[in-house]
Coordinates of C-alpha atoms in Angstrom, one line a residue:
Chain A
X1 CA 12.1 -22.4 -24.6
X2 CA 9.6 -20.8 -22.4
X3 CA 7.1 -18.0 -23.1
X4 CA 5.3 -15.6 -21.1
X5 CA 2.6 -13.1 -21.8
X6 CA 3.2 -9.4 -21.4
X7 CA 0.1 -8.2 -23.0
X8 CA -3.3 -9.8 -24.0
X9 CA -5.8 -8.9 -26.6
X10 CA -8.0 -6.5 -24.5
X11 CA -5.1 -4.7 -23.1
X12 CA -3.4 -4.6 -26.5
X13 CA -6.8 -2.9 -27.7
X14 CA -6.5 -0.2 -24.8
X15 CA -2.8 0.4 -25.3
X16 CA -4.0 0.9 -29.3
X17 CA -6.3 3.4 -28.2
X18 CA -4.4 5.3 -26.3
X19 CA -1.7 5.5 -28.4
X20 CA -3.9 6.7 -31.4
X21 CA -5.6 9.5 -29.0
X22 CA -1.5 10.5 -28.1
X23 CA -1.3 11.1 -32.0
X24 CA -4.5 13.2 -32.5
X25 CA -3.4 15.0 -29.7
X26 CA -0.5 15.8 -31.3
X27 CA -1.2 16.2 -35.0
X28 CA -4.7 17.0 -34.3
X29 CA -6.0 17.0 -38.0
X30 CA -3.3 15.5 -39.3
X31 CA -2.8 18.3 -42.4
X32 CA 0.8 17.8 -42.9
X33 CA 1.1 14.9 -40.9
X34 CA 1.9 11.5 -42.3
X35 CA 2.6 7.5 -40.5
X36 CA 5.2 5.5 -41.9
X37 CA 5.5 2.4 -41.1
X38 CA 8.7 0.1 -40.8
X39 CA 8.6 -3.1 -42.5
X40 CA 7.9 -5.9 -41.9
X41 CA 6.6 -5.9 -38.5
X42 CA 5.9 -2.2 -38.3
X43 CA 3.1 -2.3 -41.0
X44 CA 0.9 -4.4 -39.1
X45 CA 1.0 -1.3 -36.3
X46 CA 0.5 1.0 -38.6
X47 CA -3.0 -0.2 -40.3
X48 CA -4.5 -0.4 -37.2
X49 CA -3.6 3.0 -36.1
X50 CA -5.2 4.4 -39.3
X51 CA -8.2 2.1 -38.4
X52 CA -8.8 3.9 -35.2
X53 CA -8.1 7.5 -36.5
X54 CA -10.4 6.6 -39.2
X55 CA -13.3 5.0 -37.0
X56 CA -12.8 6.7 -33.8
X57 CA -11.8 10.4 -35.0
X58 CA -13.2 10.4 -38.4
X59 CA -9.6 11.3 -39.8
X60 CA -10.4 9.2 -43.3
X61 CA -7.8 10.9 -44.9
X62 CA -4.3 9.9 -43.0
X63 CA -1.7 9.9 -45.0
X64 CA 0.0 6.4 -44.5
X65 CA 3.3 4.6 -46.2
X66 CA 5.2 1.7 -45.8
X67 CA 8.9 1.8 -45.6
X68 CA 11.2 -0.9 -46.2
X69 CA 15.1 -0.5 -44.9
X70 CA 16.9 -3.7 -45.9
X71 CA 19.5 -1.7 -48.3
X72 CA 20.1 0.4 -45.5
X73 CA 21.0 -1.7 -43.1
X74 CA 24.5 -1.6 -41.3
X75 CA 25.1 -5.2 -40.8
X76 CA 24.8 -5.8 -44.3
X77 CA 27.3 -8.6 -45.0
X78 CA 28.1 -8.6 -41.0
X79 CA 25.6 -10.7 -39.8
X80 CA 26.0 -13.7 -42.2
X81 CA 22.9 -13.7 -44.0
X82 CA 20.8 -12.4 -46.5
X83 CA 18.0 -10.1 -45.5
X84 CA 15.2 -10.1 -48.4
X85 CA 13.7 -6.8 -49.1
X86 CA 10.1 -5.8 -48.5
X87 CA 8.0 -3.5 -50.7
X88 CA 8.6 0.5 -49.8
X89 CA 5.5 2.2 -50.9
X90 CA 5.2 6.3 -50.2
X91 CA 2.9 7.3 -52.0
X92 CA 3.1 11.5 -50.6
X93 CA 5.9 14.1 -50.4
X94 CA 7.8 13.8 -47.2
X95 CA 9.8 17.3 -48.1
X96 CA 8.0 19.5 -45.2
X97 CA 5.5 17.0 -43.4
X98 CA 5.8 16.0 -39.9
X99 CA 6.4 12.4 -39.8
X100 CA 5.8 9.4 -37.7
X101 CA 8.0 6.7 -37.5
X102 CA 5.5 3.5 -36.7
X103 CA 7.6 0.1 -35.2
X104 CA 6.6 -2.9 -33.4
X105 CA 9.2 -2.9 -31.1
X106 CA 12.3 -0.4 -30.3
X107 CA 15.3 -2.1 -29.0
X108 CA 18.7 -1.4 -30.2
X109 CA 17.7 1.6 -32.2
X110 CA 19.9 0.5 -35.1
X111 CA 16.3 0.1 -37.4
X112 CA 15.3 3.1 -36.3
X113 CA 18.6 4.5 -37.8
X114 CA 18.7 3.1 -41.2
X115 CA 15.5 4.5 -41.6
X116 CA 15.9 8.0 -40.7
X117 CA 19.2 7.5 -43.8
X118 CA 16.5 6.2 -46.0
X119 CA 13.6 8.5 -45.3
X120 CA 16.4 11.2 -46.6
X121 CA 15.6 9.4 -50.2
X122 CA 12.5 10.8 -50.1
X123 CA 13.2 14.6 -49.0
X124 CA 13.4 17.1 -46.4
X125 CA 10.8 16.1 -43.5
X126 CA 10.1 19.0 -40.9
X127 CA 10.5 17.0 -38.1
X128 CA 10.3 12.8 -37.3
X129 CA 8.6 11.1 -34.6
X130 CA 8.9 7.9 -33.3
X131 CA 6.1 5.6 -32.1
X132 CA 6.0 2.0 -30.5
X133 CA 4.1 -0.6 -29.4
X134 CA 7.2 -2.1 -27.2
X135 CA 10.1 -0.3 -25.8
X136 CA 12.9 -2.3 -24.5
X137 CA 14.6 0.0 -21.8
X138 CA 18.1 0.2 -21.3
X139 CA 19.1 -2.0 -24.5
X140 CA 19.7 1.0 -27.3
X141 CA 23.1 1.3 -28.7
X142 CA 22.0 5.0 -30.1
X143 CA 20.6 7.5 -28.8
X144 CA 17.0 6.9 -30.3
X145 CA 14.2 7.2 -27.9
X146 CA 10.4 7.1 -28.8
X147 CA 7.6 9.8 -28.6
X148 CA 4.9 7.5 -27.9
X149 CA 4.8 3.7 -26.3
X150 CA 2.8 1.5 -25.6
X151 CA 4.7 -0.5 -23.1
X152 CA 8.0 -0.1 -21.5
X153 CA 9.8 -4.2 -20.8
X154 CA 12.7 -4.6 -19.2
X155 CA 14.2 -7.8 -21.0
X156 CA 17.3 -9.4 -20.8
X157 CA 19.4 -9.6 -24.2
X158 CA 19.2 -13.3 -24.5
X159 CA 15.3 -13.0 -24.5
X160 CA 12.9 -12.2 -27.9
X161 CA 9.5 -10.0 -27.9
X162 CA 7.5 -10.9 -30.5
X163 CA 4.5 -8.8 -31.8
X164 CA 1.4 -11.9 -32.9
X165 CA -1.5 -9.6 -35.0
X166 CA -4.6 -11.8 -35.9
X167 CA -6.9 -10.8 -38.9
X168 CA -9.9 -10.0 -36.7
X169 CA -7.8 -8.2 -33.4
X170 CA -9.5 -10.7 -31.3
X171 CA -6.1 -12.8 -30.3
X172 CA -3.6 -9.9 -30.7
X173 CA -0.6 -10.7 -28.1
X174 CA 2.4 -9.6 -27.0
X175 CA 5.2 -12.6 -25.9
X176 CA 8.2 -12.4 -24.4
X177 CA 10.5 -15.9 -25.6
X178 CA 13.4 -17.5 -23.7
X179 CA 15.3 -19.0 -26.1
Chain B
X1 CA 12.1 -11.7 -39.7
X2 CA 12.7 -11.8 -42.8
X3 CA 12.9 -14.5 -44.9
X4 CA 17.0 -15.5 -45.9
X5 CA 17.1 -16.4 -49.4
X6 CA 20.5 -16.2 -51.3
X7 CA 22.0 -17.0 -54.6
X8 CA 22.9 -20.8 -55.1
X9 CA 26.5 -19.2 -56.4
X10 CA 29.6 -16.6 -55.9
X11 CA 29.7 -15.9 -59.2
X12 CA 27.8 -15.2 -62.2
X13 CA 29.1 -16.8 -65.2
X14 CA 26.3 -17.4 -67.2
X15 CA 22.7 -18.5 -66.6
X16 CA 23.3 -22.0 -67.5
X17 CA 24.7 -22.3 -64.0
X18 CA 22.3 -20.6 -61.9
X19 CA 18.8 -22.1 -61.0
X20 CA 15.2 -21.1 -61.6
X21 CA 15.0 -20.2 -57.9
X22 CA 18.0 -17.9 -58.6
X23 CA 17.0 -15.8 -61.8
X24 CA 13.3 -15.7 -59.0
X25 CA 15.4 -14.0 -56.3
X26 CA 17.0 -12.0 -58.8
X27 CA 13.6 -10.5 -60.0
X28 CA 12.1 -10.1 -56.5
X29 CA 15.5 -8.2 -55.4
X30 CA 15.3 -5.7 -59.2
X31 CA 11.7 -5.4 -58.1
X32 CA 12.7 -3.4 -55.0
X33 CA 15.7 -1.8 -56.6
X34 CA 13.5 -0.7 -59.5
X35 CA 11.7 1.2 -56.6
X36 CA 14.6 2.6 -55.3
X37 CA 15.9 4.3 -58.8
X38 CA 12.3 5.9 -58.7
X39 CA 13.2 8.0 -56.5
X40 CA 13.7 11.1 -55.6
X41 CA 17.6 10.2 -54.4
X42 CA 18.2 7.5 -56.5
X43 CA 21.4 5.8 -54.3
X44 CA 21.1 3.2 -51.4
X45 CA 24.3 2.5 -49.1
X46 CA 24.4 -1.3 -48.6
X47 CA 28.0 -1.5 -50.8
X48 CA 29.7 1.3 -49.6
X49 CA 32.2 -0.8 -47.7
X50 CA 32.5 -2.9 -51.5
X51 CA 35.1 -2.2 -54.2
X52 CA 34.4 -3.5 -57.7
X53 CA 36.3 -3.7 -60.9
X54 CA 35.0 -3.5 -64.3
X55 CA 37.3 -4.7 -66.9
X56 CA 36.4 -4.1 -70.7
X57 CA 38.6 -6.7 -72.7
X58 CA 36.2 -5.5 -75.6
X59 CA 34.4 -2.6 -76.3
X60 CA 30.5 -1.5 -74.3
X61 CA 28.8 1.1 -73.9
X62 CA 25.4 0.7 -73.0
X63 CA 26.5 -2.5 -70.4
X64 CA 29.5 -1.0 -68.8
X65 CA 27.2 2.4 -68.5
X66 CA 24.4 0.0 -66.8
X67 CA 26.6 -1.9 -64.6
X68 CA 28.4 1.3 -63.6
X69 CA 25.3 3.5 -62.5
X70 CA 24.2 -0.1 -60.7
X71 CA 27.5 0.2 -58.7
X72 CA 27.0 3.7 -58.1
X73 CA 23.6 3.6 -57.0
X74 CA 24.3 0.9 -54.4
X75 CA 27.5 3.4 -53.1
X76 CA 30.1 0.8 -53.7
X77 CA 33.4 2.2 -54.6
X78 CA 34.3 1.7 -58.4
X79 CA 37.5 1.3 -60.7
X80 CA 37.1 1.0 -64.7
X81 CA 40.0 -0.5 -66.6
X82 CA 39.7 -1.3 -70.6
X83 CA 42.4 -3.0 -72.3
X84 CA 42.9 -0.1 -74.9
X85 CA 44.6 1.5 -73.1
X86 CA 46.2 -0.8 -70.4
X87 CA 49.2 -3.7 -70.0
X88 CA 47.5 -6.0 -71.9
X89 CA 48.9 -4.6 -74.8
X90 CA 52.0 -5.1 -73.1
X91 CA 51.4 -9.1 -73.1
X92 CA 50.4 -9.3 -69.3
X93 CA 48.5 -12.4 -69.2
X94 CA 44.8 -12.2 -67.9
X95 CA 45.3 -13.7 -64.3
X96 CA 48.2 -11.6 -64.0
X97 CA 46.6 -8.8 -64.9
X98 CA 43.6 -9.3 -62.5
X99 CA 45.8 -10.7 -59.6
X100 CA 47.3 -7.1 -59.8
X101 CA 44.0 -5.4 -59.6
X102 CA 42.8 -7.8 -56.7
X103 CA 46.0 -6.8 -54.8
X104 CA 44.3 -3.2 -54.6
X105 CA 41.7 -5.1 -52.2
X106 CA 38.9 -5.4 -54.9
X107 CA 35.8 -7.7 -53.9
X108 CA 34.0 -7.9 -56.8
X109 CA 35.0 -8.4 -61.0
X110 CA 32.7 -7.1 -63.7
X111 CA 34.3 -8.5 -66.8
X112 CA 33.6 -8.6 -70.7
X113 CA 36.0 -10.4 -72.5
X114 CA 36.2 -11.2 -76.1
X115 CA 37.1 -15.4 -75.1
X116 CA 34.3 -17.8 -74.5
X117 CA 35.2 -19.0 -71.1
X118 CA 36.7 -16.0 -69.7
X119 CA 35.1 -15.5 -66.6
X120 CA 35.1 -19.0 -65.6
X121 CA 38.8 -19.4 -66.0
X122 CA 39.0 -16.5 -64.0
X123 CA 36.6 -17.8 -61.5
X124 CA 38.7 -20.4 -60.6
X125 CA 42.2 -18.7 -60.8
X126 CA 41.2 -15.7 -58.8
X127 CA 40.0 -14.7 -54.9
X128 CA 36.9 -12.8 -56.2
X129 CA 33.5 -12.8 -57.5
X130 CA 33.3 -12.9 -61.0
X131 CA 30.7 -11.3 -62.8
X132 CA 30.0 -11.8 -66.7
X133 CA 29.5 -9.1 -68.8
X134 CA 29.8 -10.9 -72.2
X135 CA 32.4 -13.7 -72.8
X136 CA 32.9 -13.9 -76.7
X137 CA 30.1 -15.6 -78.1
X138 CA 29.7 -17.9 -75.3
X139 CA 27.2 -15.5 -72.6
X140 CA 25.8 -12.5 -71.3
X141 CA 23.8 -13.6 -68.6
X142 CA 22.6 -10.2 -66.7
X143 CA 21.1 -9.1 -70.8
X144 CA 19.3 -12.6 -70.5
X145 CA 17.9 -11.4 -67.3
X146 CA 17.1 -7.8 -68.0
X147 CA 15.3 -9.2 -71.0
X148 CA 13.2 -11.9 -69.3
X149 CA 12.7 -9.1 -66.6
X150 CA 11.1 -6.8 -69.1
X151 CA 8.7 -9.3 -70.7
X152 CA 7.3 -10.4 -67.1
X153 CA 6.6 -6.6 -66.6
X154 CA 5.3 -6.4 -69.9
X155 CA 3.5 -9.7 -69.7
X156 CA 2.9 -10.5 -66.3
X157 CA 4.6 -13.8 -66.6
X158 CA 7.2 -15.4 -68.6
X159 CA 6.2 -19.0 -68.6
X160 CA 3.7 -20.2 -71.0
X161 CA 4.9 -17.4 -73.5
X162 CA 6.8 -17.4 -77.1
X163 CA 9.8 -15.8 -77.5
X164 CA 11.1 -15.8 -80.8
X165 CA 14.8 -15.1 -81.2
X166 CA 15.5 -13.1 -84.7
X167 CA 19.0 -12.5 -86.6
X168 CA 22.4 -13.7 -86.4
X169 CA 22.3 -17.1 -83.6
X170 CA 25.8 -17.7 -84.4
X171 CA 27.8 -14.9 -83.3
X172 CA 25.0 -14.3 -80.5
X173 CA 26.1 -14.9 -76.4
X174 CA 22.5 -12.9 -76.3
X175 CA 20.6 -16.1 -77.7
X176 CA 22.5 -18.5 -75.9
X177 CA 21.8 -16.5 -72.3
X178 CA 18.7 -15.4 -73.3
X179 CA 17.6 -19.3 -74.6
X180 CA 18.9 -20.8 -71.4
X181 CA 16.7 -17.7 -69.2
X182 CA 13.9 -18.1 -71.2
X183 CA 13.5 -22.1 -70.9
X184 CA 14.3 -22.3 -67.2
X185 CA 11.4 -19.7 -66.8
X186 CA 9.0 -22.0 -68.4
X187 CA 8.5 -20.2 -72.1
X188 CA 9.1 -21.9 -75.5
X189 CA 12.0 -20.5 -77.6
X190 CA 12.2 -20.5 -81.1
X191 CA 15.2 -19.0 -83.4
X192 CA 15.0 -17.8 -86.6
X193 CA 17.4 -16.2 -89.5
X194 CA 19.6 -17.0 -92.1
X195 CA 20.9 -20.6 -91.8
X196 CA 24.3 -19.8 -92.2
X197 CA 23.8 -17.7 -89.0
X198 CA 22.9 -21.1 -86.9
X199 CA 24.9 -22.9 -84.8
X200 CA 25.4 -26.4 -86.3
X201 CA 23.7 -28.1 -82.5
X202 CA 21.2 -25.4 -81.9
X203 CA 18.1 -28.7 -81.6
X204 CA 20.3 -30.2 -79.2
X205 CA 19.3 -26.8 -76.7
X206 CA 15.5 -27.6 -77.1
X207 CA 14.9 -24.8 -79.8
X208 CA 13.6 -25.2 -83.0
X209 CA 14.5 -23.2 -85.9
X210 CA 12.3 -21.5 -88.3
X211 CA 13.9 -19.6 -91.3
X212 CA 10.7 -17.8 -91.8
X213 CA 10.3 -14.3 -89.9
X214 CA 6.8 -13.9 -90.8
X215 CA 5.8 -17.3 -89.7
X216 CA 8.1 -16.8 -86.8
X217 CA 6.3 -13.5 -85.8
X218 CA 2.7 -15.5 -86.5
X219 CA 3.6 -18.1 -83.8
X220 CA 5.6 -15.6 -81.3
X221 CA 4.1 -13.4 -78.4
X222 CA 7.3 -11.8 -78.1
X223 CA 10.5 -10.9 -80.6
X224 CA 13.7 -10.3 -80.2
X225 CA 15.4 -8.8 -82.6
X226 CA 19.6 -9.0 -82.4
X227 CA 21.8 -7.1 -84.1
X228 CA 23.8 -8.0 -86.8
X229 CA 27.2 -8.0 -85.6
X230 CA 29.0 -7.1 -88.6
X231 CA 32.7 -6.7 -86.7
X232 CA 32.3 -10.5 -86.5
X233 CA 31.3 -11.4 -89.5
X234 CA 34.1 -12.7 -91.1
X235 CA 32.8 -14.4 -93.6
X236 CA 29.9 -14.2 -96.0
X237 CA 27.0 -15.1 -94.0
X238 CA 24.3 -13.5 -96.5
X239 CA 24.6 -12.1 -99.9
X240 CA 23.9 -8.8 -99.1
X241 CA 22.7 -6.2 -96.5
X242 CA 20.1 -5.5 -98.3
X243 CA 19.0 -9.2 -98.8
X244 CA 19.1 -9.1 -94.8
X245 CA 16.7 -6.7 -94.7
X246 CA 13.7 -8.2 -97.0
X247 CA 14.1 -11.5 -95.7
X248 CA 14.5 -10.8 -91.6
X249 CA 14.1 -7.1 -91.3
X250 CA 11.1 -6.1 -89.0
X251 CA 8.9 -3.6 -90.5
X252 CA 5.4 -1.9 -89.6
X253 CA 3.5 -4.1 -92.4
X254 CA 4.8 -7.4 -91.6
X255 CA 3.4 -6.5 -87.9
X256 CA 0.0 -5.2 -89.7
X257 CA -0.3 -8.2 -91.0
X258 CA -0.3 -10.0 -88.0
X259 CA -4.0 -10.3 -86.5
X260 CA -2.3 -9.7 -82.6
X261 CA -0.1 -7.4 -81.0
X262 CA 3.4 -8.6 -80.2
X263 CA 6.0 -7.6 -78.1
X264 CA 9.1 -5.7 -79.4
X265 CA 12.6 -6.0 -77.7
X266 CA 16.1 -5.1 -78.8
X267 CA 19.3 -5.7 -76.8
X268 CA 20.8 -2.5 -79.1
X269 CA 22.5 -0.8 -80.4
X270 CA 20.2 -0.9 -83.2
X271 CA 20.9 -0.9 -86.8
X272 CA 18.3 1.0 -88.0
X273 CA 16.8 0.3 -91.1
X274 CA 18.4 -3.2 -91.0
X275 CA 17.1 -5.6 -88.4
X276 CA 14.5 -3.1 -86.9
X277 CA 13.2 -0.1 -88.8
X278 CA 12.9 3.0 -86.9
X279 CA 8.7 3.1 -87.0
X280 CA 8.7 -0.4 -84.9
X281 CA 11.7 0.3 -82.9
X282 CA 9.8 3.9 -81.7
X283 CA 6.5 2.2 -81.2
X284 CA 4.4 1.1 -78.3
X285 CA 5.0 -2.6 -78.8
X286 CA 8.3 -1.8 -78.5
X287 CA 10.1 -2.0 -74.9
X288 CA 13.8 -1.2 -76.3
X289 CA 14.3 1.9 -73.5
X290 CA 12.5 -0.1 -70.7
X291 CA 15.1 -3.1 -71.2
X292 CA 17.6 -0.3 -71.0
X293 CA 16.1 0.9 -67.6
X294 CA 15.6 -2.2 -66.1
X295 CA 19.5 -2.8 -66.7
X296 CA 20.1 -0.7 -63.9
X297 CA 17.9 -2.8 -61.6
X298 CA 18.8 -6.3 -62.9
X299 CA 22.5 -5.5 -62.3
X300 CA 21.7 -3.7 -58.7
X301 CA 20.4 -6.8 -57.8
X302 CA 22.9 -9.1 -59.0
X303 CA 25.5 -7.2 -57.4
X304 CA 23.4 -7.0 -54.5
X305 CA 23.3 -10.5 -54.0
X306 CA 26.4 -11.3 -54.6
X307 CA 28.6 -8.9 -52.8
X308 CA 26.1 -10.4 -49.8
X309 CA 28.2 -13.4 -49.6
X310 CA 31.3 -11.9 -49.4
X311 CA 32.1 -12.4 -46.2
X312 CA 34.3 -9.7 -45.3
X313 CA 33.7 -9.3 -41.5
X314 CA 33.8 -13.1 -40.4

C-alpha cells in the first residue's frame, strides 16, 4: 500500500477559500440559498464552508443541512454488505430554494444520484448545484458533473482518495491510497 | 465509510433469539426511519426490488396495518393473504400453503399464526425470511421492540428502569417478548395480575410476581397494561369482569396516589373501562399512540435489515 499527497493543509485552506468566494459569487446573500451536505464525508466540507461564509463574508445566517442517502442507495443488497444510516437533519423548506449539493469527493456520480431521489422527499427545489472538494475525471458512470471543485485528479480505479479533516484545520490533507 | 453492522439472524422469530447488539442496531436503524416517516414524502426506495408476504393465520389489525405501511414506506412490493378466506379452509397444510406463495418469487414472510412455534417450523421448512408477527401465545417480538423503543424515547434509556407487566401473563406472547426485550436491555421486570393468569414457571424467566397492582405501580417506572384476551379465555380465570377491574384496573386515583409520575403503555386494543380507563389511557403519562407510531419504524427497520441479507444479486 503506498500513499501519496495531493493536497496539504495550506493549499487545502486556499482551495477552501476559493471555493467559498465561487459560492458568494454565486448566491451572493444567500436569501434562498441553502448547503446540504452528503453524509458522512460530505459534512465535514460543509461546516467549514459555513465557517468561512460566516467569518470571511459575515453571511451568519446560511442555511445549512445534512443529508443522509443510505435508503437510497442502488446497490442496496448488491454489494454484500450492510451500509448503516447516518442522521439526515434539514431543518428548512427546500420547495423553491437554490440548493447546493456539498461532497468530499465526486467519482462515480452514483451518490450524487441517490441524493438528488431523496432531496425529492423534502420538496420541489428551484434548481441544485453541485460542489466538491475532489473530482475524479473520467470515472462517472452518470452524467453528473460539479459546479464548483476544488481539484480535478486523474486516478486510476484501483486507487482510493481519502479526505483526513483535523479538529483545528491545521493537518487537513488530501491522500491518494494504492491499495 | 460507513460502518457494516448486520443482524446476527435471517429471521426474526422471537427476541429470545436475537442478541442485545441486535435489538441496538434495530433502534439505531428506527431511529433514522422514524426521520424518514417525518417527512414531507414519507417513502424511501431501498425494497423496491423486494416482495413480501403477510399471512394472517389469525385476526390483526393494528399489526398487519403497521407492518403493511412499513412495507410500503420502504417501496417493497406487497401481497396480503388471511386464512378466512383462503385454502386453508380447504385443509392445505402450512408449508404447502407457503411453498405456493414462495413459488410466486416472494423474499420475505410476515406471519401471525395462532400455533406457538409457527414461524420457526416455517423457518426451517421454507427458502425465505420469516418474520413473526404473533405465534399463539408463544411471541411477538417486533411489539417487544416497539415497546422497549418507546420507553427509551420516553426515558432516555431502558436499562436500569422498572417495567411492570399488568393483566393476563398466561395467554400473553406480549409478556413473554416484551420480558425477554426488556431483560436483555438491562431493566428489571416484574408481572403482576390474577394468579390464575400466571404461567406455572414464570420465576424460572428471572421475573418475580407481585399480585398487588398498587404495590406493583409503587415499585414500577413504567406499566404495561395488556389486554384481557377474553377470546382465549376459556376457562374461569377470575370471578367476574368486574372483579377484574377493582383489583387490576388502572385508574386516575390509584396513579394520584402514587408520589411519582409513571409511564403508561398499552399494546391495544384497549378495553376501556377494564384494564385502563379512558382518563389514564388519554393522559400525558400515557404513550399508547406513540407505541403505535413507532410501529411503523420498528418494523421498517426490521425489514430493513433483513431483506439486506437476502442476497439476491450474488
Amino acid at each position: 500500500m503506498s500513499q501519496k499527497q495531493l493536497l496539504n493543509s495550506s493549499e487545502m485552506t486556499v482551495t477552501l477559500q476559493r471555493l467559498a468566494c465561487q459560492l458568494v459569487e454565486n448566491h451572493t446573500t444567500f436569501q434562498n440559498s441553502v448547503l446540504i451536505g452528503l453524509q458522512p464525508r460530505g459534512v465535514a466540507l460543509a461546516e467549514r464552508l459555513v465557517e468561512i461564509l460566516k467569518n470571511d463574508y459575515d453571511l451568519t445566517d446560511v442555511e445549512f443541512g445534512k443529508l443522509d442517502i443510505t435508503f437510497y442507495r442502488d446497490d442496496f443488497r448488491r454489494s454484500g454488505k450492510v451500509l448503516e444510516a447516518n442522521t439526515t437533519e434539514i431543518p428548512f423548506v427546500v420547495d423553491g430554494k437554490r440548493v447546493i449539493f456539498i461532497d468530499d469527493v465526486l467519482y462515480t456520480g452514483r451518490s450524487i444520484n441517490s441524493a438528488l431521489t431523496a432531496l425529492q422527499s423534502f420538496g420541489r427545489p428551484l434548481e441544485v448545484e453541485l460542489l466538491c472538494l475532489i473530482d475524479r475525471r473520467f470515472s462517472r458512470h452518470l452524467p453528473i458533473q460539479p459546479d464548483y471543485v476544488g481539484k480535478h485528479v486523474d486516478v486510476i480505479n484501483e486507487e482510493k482518495v481519502k479526505v483526513n479533516w483535523s479538529e483545528d484545520n491545521k493537518e487537513n490533507s488530501v491522500i491518494l491510497i494504492d491499495e | 465509510m460507513n460502518k457494516m453492522k448486520e443482524l446476527s439472524v435471517n429471521h426474526l422469530l422471537g427476541i429470545k433469539y436475537i442478541s442485545e447488539e441486535d435489538i441496538q442496531l434495530i433502534f439505531e436503524t428506527a431511529d433514522h426511519f422514524k426521520e424518514v416517516i417525518n417527512r414531507p414524502i414519507k417513502k424511501v426506495p431501498s425494497l423496491r426490488d423486494v416482495t413480501i408476504a403477510n399471512l394472517f393465520f389469525e385476526n390483526s389489525t393494528r399489526t398487519r396495518l403497521s407492518f403493511e405501511l412499513a412495507e410500503k414506506r420502504l417501496s417493497a412490493d406487497v401481497v396480503n393473504f388471511s386464512a378466512a378466506s383462503s385454502s386453508v379452509k380447504k385443509g392445505e397444510t402450512l408449508v404447502d400453503t407457503v411453498n405456493n406463495i414462495l413459488s410466486m418469487k416472494v423474499d420475505l414472510v410476515v406471519m401471525r399464526h395462532p400455533n406457538p412455534g409457527a414461524g420457526i417450523f416455517l423457518s426451517k421448512n421454507v427458502n425465505a425470511s420469516i418474520v413473526n408477527a404473533g405465534d399463539g401465545a408463544h411471541e411477538h417480538p417486533t411489539q417487544a421492540l416497539l415497546d422497549a423503543f418507546s420507553i427509551r424515547e420516553k426515558l432516555g434509556d431502558v436499562a436500569g428502569k422498572k417495567v411492570v407487566i399488568v393483566g393476563d401473563i398466561l395467554h400473553s406472547r406480549v409478556a413473554l417478548s416484551n420480558i425477554f426485550a426488556l431483560q436483555k436491555l438491562g431493566a428489571s421486570v416484574k408481572v403482576c395480575g390474577p394468579l390464575t393468569l400466571m404461567p406455572k414457571h414464570i420465576a424460572h424467566l428471572g421475573v418475580e410476581v407481585e399480585p398487588n397492582l398498587d404495590r406493583a405501580l409503587a415499585w414500577c417506572d413504567v406499566a404495561n397494561m395488556l389486554r384481557v384476551q377474553n377470546e382465549r379465555m376459556d376457562n374461569s380465570y377470575f370471578p367476574s369482569t368486574r372483579e377484574y377491574v377493582q383489583q387490576y384496573g388502572l385508574n386516575l386515583e390509584r396513579l394520584q396516589k402514587l408520589n411519582k409520575e409513571i409511564t403508561i403503555m398499552h399494546p391495544g386494543p384497549i378495553n376501556r373501562g377494564v384494564e385502563i380507563t379512558s382518563d389514564v389511557a388519554d393522559s400525558n403519562q400515557a404513550i399508547i399512540l406513540n407505541q403505535v407510531e413507532n410501529g411503523v419504524a420498528i418494523r421498517m427497520a426490521v425489514l430493513y435489515l433483513l431483506a439486506s441479507k437476502i442476497k439476491n444479486y450474488d
